Coordinates of N, CA, C and O in Angstrom, one line a residue:
X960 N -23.3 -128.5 62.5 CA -23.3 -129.3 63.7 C -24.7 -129.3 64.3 O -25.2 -128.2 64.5
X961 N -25.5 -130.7 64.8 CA -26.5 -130.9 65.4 C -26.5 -129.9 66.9 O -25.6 -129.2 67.3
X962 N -27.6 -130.2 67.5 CA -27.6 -129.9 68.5 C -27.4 -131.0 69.4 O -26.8 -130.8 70.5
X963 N -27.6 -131.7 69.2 CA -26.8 -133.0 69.9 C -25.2 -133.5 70.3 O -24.6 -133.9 71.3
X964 N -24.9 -133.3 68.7 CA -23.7 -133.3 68.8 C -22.9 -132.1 69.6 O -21.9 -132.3 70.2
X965 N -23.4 -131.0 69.6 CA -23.1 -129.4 70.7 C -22.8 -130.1 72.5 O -22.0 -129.9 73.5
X966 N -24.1 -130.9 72.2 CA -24.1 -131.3 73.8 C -23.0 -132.2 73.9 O -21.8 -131.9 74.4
X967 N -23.5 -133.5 73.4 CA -21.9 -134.3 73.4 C -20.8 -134.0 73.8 O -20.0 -134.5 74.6
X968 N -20.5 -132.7 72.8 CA -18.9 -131.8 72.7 C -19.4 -131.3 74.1 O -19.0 -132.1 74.9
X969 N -20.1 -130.4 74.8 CA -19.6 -129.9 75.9 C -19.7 -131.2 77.2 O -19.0 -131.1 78.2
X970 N -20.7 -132.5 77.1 CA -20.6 -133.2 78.1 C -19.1 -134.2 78.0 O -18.7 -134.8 79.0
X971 N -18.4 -134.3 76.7 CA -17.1 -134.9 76.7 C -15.9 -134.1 77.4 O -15.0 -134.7 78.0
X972 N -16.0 -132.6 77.4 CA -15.0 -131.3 77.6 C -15.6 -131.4 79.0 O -14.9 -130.5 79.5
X973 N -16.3 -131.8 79.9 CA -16.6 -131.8 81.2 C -16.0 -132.9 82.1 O -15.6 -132.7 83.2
X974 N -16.1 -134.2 81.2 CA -15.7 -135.2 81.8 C -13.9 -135.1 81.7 O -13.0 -135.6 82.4
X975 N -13.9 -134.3 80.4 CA -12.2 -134.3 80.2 C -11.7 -133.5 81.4 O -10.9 -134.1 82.1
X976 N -12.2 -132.2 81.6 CA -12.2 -131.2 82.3 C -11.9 -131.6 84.3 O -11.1 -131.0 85.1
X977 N -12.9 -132.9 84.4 CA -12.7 -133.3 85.5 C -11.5 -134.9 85.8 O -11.0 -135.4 86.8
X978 N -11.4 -135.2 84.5 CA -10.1 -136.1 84.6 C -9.0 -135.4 85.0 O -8.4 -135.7 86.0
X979 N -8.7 -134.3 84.1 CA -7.6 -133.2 84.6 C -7.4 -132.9 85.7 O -6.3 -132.9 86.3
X980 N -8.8 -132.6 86.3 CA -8.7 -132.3 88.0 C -8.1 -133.3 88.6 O -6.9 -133.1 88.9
X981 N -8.6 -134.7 88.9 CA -8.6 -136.1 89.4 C -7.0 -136.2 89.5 O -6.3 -136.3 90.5
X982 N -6.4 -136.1 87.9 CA -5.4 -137.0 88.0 C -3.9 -135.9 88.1 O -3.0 -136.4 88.7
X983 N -3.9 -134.5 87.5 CA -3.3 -133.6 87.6 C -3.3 -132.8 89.2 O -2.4 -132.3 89.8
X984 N -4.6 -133.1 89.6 CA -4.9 -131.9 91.0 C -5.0 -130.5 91.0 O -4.9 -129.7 92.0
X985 N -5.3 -130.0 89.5 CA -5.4 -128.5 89.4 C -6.9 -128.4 89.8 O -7.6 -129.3 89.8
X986 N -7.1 -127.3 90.1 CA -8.8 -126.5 89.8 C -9.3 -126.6 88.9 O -8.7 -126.3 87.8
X987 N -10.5 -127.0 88.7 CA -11.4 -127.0 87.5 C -11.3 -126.0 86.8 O -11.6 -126.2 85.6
X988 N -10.8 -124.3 87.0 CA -10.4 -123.0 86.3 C -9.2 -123.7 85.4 O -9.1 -123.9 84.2
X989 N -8.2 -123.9 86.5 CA -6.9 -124.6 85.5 C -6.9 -125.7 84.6 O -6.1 -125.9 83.6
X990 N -7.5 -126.2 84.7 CA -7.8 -127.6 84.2 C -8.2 -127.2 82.8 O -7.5 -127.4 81.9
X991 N -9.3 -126.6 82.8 CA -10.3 -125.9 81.6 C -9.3 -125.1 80.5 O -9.4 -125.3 79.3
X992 N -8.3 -124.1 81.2 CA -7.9 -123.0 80.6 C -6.5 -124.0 80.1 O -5.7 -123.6 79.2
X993 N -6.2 -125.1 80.8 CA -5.2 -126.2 80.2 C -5.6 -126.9 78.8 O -5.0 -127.0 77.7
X994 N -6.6 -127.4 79.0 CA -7.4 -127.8 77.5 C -7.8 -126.7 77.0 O -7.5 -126.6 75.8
X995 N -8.2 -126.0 77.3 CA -8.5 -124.7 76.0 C -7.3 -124.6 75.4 O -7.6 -124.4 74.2
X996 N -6.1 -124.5 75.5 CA -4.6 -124.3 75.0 C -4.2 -125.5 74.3 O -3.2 -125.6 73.6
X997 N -5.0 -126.4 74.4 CA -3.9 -127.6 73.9 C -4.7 -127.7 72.4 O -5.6 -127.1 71.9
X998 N -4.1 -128.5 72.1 CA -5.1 -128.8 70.4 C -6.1 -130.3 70.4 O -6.9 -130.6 69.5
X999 N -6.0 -130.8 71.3 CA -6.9 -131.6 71.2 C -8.3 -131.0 71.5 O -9.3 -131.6 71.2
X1000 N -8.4 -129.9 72.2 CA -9.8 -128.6 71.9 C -10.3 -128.6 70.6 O -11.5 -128.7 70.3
X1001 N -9.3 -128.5 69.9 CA -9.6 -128.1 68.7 C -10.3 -129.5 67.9 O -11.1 -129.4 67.0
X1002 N -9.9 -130.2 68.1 CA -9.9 -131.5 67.3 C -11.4 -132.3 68.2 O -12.3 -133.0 67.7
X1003 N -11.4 -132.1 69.7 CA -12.7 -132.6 70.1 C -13.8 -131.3 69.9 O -15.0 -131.6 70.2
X1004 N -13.6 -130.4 69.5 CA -14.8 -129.5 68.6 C -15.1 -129.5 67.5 O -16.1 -128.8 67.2
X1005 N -14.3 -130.2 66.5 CA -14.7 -130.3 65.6 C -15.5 -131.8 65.5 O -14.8 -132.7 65.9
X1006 N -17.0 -132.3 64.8 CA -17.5 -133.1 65.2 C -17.4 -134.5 64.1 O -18.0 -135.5 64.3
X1007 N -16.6 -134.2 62.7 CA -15.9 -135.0 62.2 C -15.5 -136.3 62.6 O -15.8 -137.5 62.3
X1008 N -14.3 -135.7 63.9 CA -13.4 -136.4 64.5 C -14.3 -137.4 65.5 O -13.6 -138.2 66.1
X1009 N -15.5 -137.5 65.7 CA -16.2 -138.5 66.7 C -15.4 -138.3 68.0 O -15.8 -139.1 68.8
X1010 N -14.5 -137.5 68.4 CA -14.1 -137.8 69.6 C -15.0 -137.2 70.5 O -14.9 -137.7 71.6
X1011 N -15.8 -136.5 70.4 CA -16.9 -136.3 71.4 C -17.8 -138.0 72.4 O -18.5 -138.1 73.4
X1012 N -17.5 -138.8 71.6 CA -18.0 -140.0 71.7 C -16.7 -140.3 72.6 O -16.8 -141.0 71.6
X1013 N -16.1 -140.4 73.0 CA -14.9 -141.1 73.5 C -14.9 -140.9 75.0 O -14.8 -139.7 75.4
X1014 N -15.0 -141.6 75.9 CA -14.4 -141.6 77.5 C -13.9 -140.4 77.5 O -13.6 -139.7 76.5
X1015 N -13.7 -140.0 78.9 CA -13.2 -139.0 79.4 C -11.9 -139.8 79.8 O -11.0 -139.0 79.6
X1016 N -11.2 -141.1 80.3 CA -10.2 -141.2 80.4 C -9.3 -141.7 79.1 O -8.1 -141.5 79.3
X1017 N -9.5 -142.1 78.1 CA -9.6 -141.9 76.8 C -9.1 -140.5 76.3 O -8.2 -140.5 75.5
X1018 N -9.5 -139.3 76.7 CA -9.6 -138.7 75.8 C -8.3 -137.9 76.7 O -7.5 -137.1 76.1
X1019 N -8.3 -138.3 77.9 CA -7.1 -137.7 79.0 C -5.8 -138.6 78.4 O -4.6 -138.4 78.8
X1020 N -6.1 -139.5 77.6 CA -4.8 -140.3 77.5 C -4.5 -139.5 76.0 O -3.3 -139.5 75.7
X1021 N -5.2 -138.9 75.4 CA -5.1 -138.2 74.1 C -4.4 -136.6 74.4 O -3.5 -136.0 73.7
X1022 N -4.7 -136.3 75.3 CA -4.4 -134.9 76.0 C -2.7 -135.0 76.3 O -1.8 -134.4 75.9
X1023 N -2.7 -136.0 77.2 CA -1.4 -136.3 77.9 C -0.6 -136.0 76.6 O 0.2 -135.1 76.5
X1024 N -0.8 -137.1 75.3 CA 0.3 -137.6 74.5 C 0.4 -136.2 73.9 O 1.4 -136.1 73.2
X1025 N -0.2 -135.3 73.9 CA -0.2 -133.9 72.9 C -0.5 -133.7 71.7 O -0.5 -132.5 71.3

């Protein structure tokens, strides 16, 4: 994995991070420790999947569906 790509993955997981907040109302602590648990973590770290490239509300609509 580039170093670019590293950034991407964490500036995607921030924007996701704060959709969570926006549209759920948890804490950015909750919010984070909610995506760390789900599998789409897993799938926007691996850099294969291009989802690092994807909107943050985009990627909240990927979250939701599970």
């Amino acid at each position: 994995m580039s170093v670019e790509q590293k950034q991407l993955i964490e500036f995607a997981i921030q924007d996701l991070v704060a959709e969570i907040v926006r549209r759920e109302g948890l804490s950015p602590e909750a919010a984070m420790d909610k995506l760390y648990h789900s599998e789409l973590f897993a799938k926007l770290n691996n850099p294969a999947t291009g989802l690092y490239s994807e909107s943050g509300g985009y990627l909240y609509a990927m979250f939701v569906e599970g």
